[in-house]
Amino acid sequence: QVQLVESGGGLVQAGGSLRLSCAASGSIVSINAMGWYRQAPGKQRELVATITGGGSTNYADSVKGRFTISRDNAKNTVYLQMNSLKPEDTAVYYCNAALKIIVTMPNLFNYWGQGTQVTVSS
């Protein structure tokens, strides 16, 4: 059974930092792209950052220069370092991974973590 387990959320004052982690486990052949999304109350889920299997990154304009996505392939883990946090960053953050789980086929399957709450006070 494939699972993505997130950790690192919490309450922080504006200007502070948090580091989110998401570890994939289960019957995984390989991990392709990984990413972080967030959803604030009353809003749609939005992409925050992605990282490809080769290490190329992409960020939403709202977090460029403040957030950094990285991955540790040996640990099947993706991280999101969040600095200079703002109240508008408050949301539930979800990790996502495109996984190969069938060794004989190239198909990728999309999995989501359970989400972790990030609250930034003004």
mmCIF file of C-alpha atoms in Angstrom:
data_model
loop_
_atom_site.group_PDB
_atom_site.id
_atom_site.type_symbol
_atom_site.label_atom_id
_atom_site.label_comp_id
_atom_site.label_asym_id
_atom_site.label_seq_id
_atom_site.Cartn_x
_atom_site.Cartn_y
_atom_site.Cartn_z
ATOM 1 C CA GLN A 1 0.000 0.000 0.000
ATOM 2 C CA VAL A 2 1.455 3.335 -1.080
ATOM 3 C CA GLN A 3 1.322 6.212 1.377
ATOM 4 C CA LEU A 4 2.590 9.778 1.551
ATOM 5 C CA VAL A 5 3.098 10.953 5.129
ATOM 6 C CA GLU A 6 3.557 14.670 5.807
ATOM 7 C CA SER A 7 4.987 16.429 8.834
ATOM 8 C CA GLY A 8 6.312 19.808 9.922
ATOM 9 C CA GLY A 9 3.236 22.003 9.919
ATOM 10 C CA GLY A 10 2.345 24.269 12.789
ATOM 11 C CA LEU A 11 1.754 27.791 14.020
ATOM 12 C CA VAL A 12 4.339 30.471 13.338
ATOM 13 C CA GLN A 13 4.497 34.252 13.422
ATOM 14 C CA ALA A 14 4.838 36.294 10.257
ATOM 15 C CA GLY A 15 8.453 36.332 9.155
ATOM 16 C CA GLY A 16 9.157 32.935 10.646
ATOM 17 C CA SER A 17 10.098 29.656 9.009
ATOM 18 C CA LEU A 18 8.849 26.091 8.784
ATOM 19 C CA ARG A 19 10.127 23.001 7.020
ATOM 20 C CA LEU A 20 7.624 20.486 5.702
ATOM 21 C CA SER A 21 8.529 16.889 4.934
ATOM 22 C CA CYS A 22 6.691 14.226 2.975
ATOM 23 C CA ALA A 23 7.901 10.639 2.860
ATOM 24 C CA ALA A 24 6.589 8.100 0.389
ATOM 25 C CA SER A 25 6.402 4.451 1.367
ATOM 26 C CA GLY A 26 4.961 1.205 0.058
ATOM 27 C CA SER A 27 5.303 -0.766 -3.144
ATOM 28 C CA ILE A 28 7.055 1.936 -5.128
ATOM 29 C CA VAL A 29 9.199 1.131 -8.126
ATOM 30 C CA SER A 30 10.340 4.710 -8.667
ATOM 31 C CA ILE A 31 9.278 8.291 -8.049
ATOM 32 C CA ASN A 32 8.997 10.780 -10.865
ATOM 33 C CA ALA A 33 7.895 14.330 -10.090
ATOM 34 C CA MET A 34 6.940 15.479 -6.593
ATOM 35 C CA GLY A 35 5.279 18.660 -5.455
ATOM 36 C CA TRP A 36 3.523 20.704 -2.826
ATOM 37 C CA TYR A 37 0.050 22.193 -3.053
ATOM 38 C CA ARG A 38 -1.976 24.222 -0.589
ATOM 39 C CA GLN A 39 -5.602 25.037 0.042
ATOM 40 C CA ALA A 40 -6.838 27.928 2.156
ATOM 41 C CA PRO A 41 -10.396 28.115 3.529
ATOM 42 C CA GLY A 42 -12.846 29.083 0.816
ATOM 43 C CA LYS A 43 -10.250 28.794 -1.931
ATOM 44 C CA GLN A 44 -9.265 26.188 -4.487
ATOM 45 C CA ARG A 45 -6.169 24.085 -4.110
ATOM 46 C CA GLU A 46 -3.179 25.721 -5.765
ATOM 47 C CA LEU A 47 0.257 24.568 -6.788
ATOM 48 C CA VAL A 48 3.085 25.827 -4.596
ATOM 49 C CA ALA A 49 6.193 24.122 -5.951
ATOM 50 C CA THR A 50 7.246 21.088 -7.961
ATOM 51 C CA ILE A 51 10.467 19.189 -8.492
ATOM 52 C CA THR A 52 11.148 16.715 -11.269
ATOM 53 C CA GLY A 53 13.037 13.472 -10.983
ATOM 54 C CA GLY A 54 16.034 15.275 -12.435
ATOM 55 C CA GLY A 55 15.873 18.038 -9.846
ATOM 56 C CA SER A 56 14.336 20.848 -11.895
ATOM 57 C CA THR A 57 12.109 23.088 -9.775
ATOM 58 C CA ASN A 58 9.154 25.345 -10.388
ATOM 59 C CA TYR A 59 7.443 27.761 -8.003
ATOM 60 C CA ALA A 60 4.266 29.752 -7.816
ATOM 61 C CA ASP A 61 4.954 33.466 -8.162
ATOM 62 C CA SER A 62 3.604 34.069 -4.666
ATOM 63 C CA VAL A 63 6.357 31.995 -3.033
ATOM 64 C CA LYS A 64 9.364 32.609 -5.275
ATOM 65 C CA GLY A 65 12.369 33.689 -3.280
ATOM 66 C CA ARG A 66 10.828 32.515 -0.011
ATOM 67 C CA PHE A 67 10.175 28.778 -0.424
ATOM 68 C CA THR A 68 12.557 26.048 -1.545
ATOM 69 C CA ILE A 69 11.558 22.559 -2.630
ATOM 70 C CA SER A 70 14.062 19.716 -2.480
ATOM 71 C CA ARG A 71 14.116 15.938 -2.450
ATOM 72 C CA ASP A 72 16.127 13.077 -1.041
ATOM 73 C CA ASN A 73 15.716 10.183 -3.439
ATOM 74 C CA ALA A 74 17.350 7.694 -1.091
ATOM 75 C CA LYS A 75 14.659 8.449 1.496
ATOM 76 C CA ASN A 76 11.784 8.888 -0.975
ATOM 77 C CA THR A 77 11.173 12.246 0.669
ATOM 78 C CA VAL A 78 10.344 15.731 -0.565
ATOM 79 C CA TYR A 79 10.832 18.856 1.541
ATOM 80 C CA LEU A 80 9.483 22.380 1.477
ATOM 81 C CA GLN A 81 11.546 24.984 3.308
ATOM 82 C CA MET A 82 9.335 27.998 3.948
ATOM 83 C CA ASN A 83 10.981 31.256 4.979
ATOM 84 C CA SER A 84 9.635 34.769 5.485
ATOM 85 C CA LEU A 85 6.168 33.377 6.026
ATOM 86 C CA LYS A 86 3.180 35.645 5.556
ATOM 87 C CA PRO A 87 -0.386 35.367 6.887
ATOM 88 C CA GLU A 88 -1.570 34.664 3.348
ATOM 89 C CA ASP A 89 0.524 31.482 3.401
ATOM 90 C CA THR A 90 -1.928 30.028 5.914
ATOM 91 C CA ALA A 91 -3.404 26.868 4.405
ATOM 92 C CA VAL A 92 -3.415 23.105 4.501
ATOM 93 C CA TYR A 93 -0.358 21.945 2.594
ATOM 94 C CA TYR A 94 -0.490 18.705 0.614
ATOM 95 C CA CYS A 95 2.346 16.795 -0.967
ATOM 96 C CA ASN A 96 1.921 15.003 -4.258
ATOM 97 C CA ALA A 97 3.966 12.392 -6.065
ATOM 98 C CA ALA A 98 3.819 10.725 -9.454
ATOM 99 C CA LEU A 99 4.848 7.142 -8.809
ATOM 100 C CA LYS A 100 5.673 4.112 -10.868
ATOM 101 C CA ILE A 101 4.231 1.165 -8.962
ATOM 102 C CA ILE A 102 4.052 -1.566 -11.619
ATOM 103 C CA VAL A 103 7.502 -2.734 -12.594
ATOM 104 C CA THR A 104 6.468 -4.063 -16.002
ATOM 105 C CA MET A 105 4.661 -0.916 -17.133
ATOM 106 C CA PRO A 106 5.769 2.722 -17.517
ATOM 107 C CA ASN A 107 2.499 4.165 -16.205
ATOM 108 C CA LEU A 108 2.658 6.755 -13.430
ATOM 109 C CA PHE A 109 0.066 7.032 -10.666
ATOM 110 C CA ASN A 110 -0.703 10.168 -8.716
ATOM 111 C CA TYR A 111 -0.796 10.065 -4.900
ATOM 112 C CA TRP A 112 -1.594 12.699 -2.288
ATOM 113 C CA GLY A 113 -0.597 13.105 1.316
ATOM 114 C CA GLN A 114 -3.102 13.725 4.094
ATOM 115 C CA GLY A 115 -2.222 17.402 4.427
ATOM 116 C CA THR A 116 -0.596 19.386 7.203
ATOM 117 C CA GLN A 117 -1.871 22.684 8.602
ATOM 118 C CA VAL A 118 0.314 25.770 8.371
ATOM 119 C CA THR A 119 -0.934 28.831 10.223
ATOM 120 C CA VAL A 120 0.908 32.154 10.067
ATOM 121 C CA SER A 121 -0.164 34.827 12.533
ATOM 122 C CA SER A 122 0.151 38.545 11.832
#
